Coordinates of C-alpha atoms in Angstrom, one line a residue:
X1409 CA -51.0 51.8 -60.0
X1410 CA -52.8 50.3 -63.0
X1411 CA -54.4 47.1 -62.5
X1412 CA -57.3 45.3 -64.6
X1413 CA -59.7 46.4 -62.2
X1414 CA -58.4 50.3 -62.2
X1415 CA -58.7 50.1 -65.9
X1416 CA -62.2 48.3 -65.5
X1417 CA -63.6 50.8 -64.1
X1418 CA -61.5 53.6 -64.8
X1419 CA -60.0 54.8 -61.6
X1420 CA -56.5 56.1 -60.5
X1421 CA -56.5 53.3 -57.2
X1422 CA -57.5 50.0 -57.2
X1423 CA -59.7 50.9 -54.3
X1424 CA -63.5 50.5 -53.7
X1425 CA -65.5 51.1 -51.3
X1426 CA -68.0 48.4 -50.5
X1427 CA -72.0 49.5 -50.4
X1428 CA -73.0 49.7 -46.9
X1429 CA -76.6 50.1 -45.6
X1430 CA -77.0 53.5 -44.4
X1431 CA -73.7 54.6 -45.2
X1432 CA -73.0 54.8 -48.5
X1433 CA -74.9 57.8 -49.2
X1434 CA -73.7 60.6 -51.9
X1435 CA -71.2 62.1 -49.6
X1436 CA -68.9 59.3 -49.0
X1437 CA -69.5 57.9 -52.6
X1438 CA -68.2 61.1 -54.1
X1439 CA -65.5 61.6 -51.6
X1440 CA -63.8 58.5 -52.6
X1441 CA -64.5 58.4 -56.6
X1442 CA -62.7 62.4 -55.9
X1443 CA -59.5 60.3 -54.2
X1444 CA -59.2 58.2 -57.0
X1445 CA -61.3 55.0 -56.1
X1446 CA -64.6 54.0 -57.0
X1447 CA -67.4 55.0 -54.4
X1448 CA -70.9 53.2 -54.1
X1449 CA -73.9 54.3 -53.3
X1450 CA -76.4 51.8 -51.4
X1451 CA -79.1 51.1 -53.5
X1452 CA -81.3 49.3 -51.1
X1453 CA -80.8 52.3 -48.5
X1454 CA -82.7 54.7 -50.4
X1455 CA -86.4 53.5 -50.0
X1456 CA -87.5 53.7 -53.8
X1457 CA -86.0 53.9 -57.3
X1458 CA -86.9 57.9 -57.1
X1459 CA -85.3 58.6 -54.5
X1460 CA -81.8 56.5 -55.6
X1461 CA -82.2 58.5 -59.2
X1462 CA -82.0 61.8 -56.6
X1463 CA -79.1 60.4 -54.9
X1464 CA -77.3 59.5 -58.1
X1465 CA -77.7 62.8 -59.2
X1466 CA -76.5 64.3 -55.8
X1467 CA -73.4 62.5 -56.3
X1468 CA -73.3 63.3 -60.0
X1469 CA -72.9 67.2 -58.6
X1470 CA -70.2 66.6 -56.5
X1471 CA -67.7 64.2 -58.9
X1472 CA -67.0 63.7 -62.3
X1473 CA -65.3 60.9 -61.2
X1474 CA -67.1 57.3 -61.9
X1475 CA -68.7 56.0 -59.8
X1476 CA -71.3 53.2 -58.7
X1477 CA -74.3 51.8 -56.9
X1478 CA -74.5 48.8 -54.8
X1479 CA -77.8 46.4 -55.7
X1480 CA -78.4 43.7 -53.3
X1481 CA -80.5 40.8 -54.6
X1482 CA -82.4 39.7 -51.0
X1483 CA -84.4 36.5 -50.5
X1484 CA -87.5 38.0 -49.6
X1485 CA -91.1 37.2 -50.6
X1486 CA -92.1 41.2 -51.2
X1487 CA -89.0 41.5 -52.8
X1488 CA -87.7 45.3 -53.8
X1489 CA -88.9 47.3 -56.7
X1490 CA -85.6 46.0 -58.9
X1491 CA -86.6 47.1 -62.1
X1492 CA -87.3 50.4 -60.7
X1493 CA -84.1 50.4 -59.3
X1494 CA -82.0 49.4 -62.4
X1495 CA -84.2 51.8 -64.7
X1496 CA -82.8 54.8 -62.1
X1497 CA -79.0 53.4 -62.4
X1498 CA -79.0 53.5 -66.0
X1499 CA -80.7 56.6 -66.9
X1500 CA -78.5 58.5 -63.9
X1501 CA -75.5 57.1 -66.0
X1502 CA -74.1 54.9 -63.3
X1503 CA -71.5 52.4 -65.2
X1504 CA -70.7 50.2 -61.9
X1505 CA -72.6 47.9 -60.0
X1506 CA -71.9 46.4 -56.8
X1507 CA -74.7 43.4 -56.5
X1508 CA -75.0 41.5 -53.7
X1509 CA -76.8 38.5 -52.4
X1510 CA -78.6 36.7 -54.6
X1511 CA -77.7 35.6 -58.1
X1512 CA -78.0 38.5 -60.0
X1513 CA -78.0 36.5 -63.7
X1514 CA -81.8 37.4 -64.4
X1515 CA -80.2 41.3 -64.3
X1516 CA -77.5 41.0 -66.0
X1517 CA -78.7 41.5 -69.9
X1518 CA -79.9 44.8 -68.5
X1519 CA -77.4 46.4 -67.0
X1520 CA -75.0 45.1 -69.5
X1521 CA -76.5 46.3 -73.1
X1522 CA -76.3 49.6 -70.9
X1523 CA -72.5 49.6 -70.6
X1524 CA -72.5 48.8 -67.1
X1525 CA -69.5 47.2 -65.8
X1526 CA -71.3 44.6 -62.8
X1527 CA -68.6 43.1 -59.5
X1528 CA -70.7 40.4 -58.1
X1529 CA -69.8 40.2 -53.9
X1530 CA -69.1 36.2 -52.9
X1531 CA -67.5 34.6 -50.3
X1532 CA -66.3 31.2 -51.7
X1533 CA -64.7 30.1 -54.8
X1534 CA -67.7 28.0 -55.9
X1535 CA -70.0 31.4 -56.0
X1536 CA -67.0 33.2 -57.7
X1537 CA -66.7 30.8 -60.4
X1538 CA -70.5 31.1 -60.9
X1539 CA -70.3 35.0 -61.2
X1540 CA -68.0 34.6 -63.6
X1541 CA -70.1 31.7 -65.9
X1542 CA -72.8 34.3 -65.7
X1543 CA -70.7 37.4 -67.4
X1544 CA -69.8 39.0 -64.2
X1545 CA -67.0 41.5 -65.5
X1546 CA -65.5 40.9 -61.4
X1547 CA -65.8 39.8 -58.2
X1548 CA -65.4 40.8 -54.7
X1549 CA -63.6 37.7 -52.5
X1550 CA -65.2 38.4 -49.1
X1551 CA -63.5 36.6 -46.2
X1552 CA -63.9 35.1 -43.2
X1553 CA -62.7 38.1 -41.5
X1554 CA -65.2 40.8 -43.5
X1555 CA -67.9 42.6 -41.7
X1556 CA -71.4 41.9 -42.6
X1557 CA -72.2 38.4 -44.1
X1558 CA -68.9 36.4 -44.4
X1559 CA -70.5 33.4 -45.9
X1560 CA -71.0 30.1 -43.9
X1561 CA -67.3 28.3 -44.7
X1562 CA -65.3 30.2 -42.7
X1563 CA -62.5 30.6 -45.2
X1564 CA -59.9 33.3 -44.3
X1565 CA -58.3 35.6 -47.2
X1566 CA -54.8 34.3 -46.7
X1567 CA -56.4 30.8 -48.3
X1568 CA -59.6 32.4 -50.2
X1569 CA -57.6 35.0 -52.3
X1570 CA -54.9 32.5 -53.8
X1571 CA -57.7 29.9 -54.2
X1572 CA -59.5 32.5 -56.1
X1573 CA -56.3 33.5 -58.3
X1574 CA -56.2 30.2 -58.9
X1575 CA -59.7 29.2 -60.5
X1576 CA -60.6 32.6 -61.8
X1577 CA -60.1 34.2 -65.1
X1578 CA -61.5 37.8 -64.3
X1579 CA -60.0 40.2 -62.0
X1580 CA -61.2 40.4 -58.3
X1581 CA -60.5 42.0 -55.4
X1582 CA -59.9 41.5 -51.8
X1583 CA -62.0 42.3 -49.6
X1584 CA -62.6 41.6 -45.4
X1585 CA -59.2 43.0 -43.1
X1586 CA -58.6 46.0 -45.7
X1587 CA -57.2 48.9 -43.9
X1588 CA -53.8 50.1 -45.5
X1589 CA -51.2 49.6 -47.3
X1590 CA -50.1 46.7 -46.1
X1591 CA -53.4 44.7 -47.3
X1592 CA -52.9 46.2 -50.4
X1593 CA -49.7 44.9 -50.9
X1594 CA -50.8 41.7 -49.4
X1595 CA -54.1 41.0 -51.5
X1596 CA -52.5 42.3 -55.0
X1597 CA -49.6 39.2 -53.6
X1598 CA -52.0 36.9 -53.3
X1599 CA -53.7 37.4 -56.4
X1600 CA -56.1 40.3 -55.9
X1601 CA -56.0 43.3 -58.5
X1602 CA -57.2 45.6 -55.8
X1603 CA -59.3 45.6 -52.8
X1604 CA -62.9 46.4 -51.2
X1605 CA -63.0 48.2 -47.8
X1606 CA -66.2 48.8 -45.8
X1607 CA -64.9 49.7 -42.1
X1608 CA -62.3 51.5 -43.2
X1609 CA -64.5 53.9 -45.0
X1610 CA -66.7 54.5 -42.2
X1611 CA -64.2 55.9 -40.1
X1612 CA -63.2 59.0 -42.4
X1613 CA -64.3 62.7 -41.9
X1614 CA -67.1 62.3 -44.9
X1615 CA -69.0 59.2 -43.6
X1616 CA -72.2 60.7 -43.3
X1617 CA -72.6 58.7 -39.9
X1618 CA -72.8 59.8 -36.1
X1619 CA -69.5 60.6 -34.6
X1620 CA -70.5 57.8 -32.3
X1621 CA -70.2 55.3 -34.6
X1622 CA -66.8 56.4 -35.7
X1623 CA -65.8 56.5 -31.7
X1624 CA -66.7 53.1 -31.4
X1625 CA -64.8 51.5 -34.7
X1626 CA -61.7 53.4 -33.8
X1627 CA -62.0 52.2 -30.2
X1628 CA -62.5 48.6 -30.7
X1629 CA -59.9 45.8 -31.0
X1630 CA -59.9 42.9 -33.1
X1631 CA -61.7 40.8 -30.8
X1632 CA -64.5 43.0 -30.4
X1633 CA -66.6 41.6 -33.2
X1634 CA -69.3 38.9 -32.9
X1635 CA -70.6 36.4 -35.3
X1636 CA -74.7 35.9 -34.8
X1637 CA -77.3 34.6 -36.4
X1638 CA -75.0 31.1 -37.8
X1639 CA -77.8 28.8 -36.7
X1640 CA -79.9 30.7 -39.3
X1641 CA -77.5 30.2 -41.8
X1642 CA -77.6 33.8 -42.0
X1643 CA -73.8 34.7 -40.2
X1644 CA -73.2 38.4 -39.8
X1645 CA -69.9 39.4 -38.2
X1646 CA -71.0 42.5 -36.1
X1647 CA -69.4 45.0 -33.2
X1648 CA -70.0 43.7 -29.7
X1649 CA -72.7 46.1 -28.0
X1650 CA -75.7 45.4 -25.4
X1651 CA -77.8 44.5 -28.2
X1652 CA -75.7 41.5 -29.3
X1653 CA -75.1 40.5 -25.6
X1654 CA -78.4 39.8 -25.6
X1655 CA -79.1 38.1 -28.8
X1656 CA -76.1 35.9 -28.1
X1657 CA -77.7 34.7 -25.0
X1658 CA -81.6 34.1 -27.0
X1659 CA -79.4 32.3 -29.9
X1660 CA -77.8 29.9 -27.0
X1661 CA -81.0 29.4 -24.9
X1662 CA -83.5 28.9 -28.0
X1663 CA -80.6 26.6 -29.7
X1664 CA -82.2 25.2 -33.1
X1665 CA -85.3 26.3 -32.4
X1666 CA -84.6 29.9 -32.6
X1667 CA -86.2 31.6 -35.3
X1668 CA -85.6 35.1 -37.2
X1669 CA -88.9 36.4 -35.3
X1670 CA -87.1 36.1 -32.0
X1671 CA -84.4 38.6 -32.5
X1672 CA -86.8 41.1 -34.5
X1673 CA -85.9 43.6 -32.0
X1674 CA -81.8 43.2 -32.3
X1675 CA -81.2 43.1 -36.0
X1676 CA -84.7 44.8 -37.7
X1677 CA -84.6 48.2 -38.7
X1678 CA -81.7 49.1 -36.3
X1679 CA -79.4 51.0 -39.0
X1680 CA -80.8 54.2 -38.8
X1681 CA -80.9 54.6 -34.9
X1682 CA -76.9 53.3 -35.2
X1683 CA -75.8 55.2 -38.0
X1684 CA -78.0 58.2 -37.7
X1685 CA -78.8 58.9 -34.1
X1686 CA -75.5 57.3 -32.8
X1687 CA -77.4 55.1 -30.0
X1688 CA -74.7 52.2 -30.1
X1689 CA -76.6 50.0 -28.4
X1690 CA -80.1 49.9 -30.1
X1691 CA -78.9 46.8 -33.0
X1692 CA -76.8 44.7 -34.2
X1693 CA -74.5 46.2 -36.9
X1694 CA -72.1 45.0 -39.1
X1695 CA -68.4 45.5 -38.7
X1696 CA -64.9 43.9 -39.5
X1697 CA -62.2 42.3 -37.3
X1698 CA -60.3 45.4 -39.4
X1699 CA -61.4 47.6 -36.8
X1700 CA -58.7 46.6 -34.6
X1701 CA -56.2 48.7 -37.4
X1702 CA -58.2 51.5 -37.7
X1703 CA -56.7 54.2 -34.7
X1704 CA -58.0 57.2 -36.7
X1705 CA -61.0 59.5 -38.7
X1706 CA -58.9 61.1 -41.8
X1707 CA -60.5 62.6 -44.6
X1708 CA -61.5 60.0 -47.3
X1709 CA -58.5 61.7 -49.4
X1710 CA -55.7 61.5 -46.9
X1711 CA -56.5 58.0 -46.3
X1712 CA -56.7 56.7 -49.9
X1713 CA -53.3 59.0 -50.3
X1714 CA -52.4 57.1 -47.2
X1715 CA -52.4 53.4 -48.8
X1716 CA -51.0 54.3 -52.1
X1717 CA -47.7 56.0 -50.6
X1718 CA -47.5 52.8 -47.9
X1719 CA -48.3 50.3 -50.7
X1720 CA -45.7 52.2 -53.0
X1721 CA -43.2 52.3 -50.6
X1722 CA -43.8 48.6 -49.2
X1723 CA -43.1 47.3 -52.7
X1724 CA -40.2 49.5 -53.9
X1725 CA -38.1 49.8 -50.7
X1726 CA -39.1 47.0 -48.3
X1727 CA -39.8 44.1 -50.9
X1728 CA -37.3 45.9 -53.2
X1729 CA -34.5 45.4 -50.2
X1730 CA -35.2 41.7 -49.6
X1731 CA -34.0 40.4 -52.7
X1732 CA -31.1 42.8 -52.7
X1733 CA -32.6 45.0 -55.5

């Protein structure tokens, strides 16, 4: 399937895997750009720009495949060693980058005069046009129904996706409810040249994450996702646990008046006891309505093999049939 962004970034699939804090680590990275999509390391997960150049060369020795790193741009006033972290994604040969966040403009001279090929992550039209008035080569539509930060508009992809086909003159892809074939077919409909999945990804055999973790996105239904932190103007669409229980109940008690301080203990340094130890309860952690379609843990290949065939044969035999073709 050849689309602008499979020729963009030169991959067999118009498939990407979204960074993820403390899961996209070399493993799953590799095992995706090996399937024929593009994998992304998570910059920010790795605590310096050493230690990324180590896990871009990690993942350099187990693909020749391309693929990329995820930088996210955070509004912080000790804000990340970003040069640092640039410098190790150009000299590990890295030619996509995921950013995330903040603008990236101030960046982009950079990584571009180094060949790099930059898809910006937004989650409205007005921030996709601005990626693209800044040289963005793509974008990643994020809706409403994405895990993580869905924006503060609510806008679902069945509106987003056209709306952004519609104003934008380089490619994008879907992202938020991407599981299968299906969304494929969908997003590429509504104007999508591919799409982004996160969720998806974490179920597979080579997620370096606790089984636990896997357990709990395969056993949850679409309604088992929470939205927290809106009064903060900071929404994150998360998996319902103890932990989110109880900042659900501090965000209605405290009303406006709550303040990032009081839900330290939910959402600060949580991912590696999730992701790592499997303790399901110790955070808040980010996860899409999507995992209400996700029923299994296949390898990274068998899935990605999984979509193409479905998409392929959604297109040529279904769609095919219904205008008598």
């Amino acid at each position: 399937m050849k689309t602008r962004i499979t020729e963009l970034f030169g991959i067999e699939h118009p498939i990407i895997q979204g960074g993820m804090h403390y899961v996209g680590f070399a493993e799953l990275a590799a095992a995706v750009s090996n399937a024929g999509g593009l994998g992304i390391i998570t910059g920010l997960t790795q605590r310096t720009p050493e230690l990324l150049a180590q896990e871009i060369a990690r993942c350099r020795e187990m693909t020749d495949k391309p693929f990329g790193v995820n930088l996210t741009f955070l509004p912080t006033v000790s804000s990340p060693d970003y040069p640092g972290y640039i410098k190790a994604i150009i000299e590990g040969g890295v030619k996509a980058v995921e950013t995330a966040g903040n603008n990236p403009q101030k960046w982009m001279p950079m990584l571009h005069e180094a060949g790099i090929k930059v898809i910006h992550k937004c989650t409205s039209v007005r921030h996709s046009l601005k990626a693209e008035s800044i040289g963005c080569d793509a974008v990643s539509v994020d809706g409403f129904e994405c895990g993580g930060h869905p924006g503060e508009d609510d806008v679902p992809n069945f509106i987003l996706l056209p709306r952004a086909a519609e104003s934008l003159k380089i490619p994008f892809v879907a992202s938020g409810g991407m599981a299968d074939g299906r969304s494929l077919v969908a997003a590429m409909a509504l104007g999508a040249e591919g799409m982004n999945m996160g969720t998806r990804f974490i179920a597979t055999k080579e997620a370096p994450v606790h089984e636990n973790v896997k357990r709990a996105i395969v056993e949850a239904s679409e309604l088992d996702t929470r939205l927290v932190m809106r009064s903060l103007r900071n929404t994150e669409r998360v998996l319902k646990n103890d932990a989110v229980d109880r900042l659900i109940v501090k965000e209605r008690e405290l009303g406006a008046n709550l303040k990032f301080e009081d839900i330290l203990e939910e959402v600060a340094g949580v991912y590696p006891k999730i992701m790592k130890d499997g303790d399901m309860d110790a955070g808040a952690w980010s996860c899409g309505m999507v995992a209400g379609l996700i029923h299994d843990v296949p390898t990274v290949k068998e899935l990605i093999d999984r979509i193409m065939a479905e998409a392929e044969s959604i297109i040529v035999e279904r769609l095919s049939r219904a205008i008598g073709r």
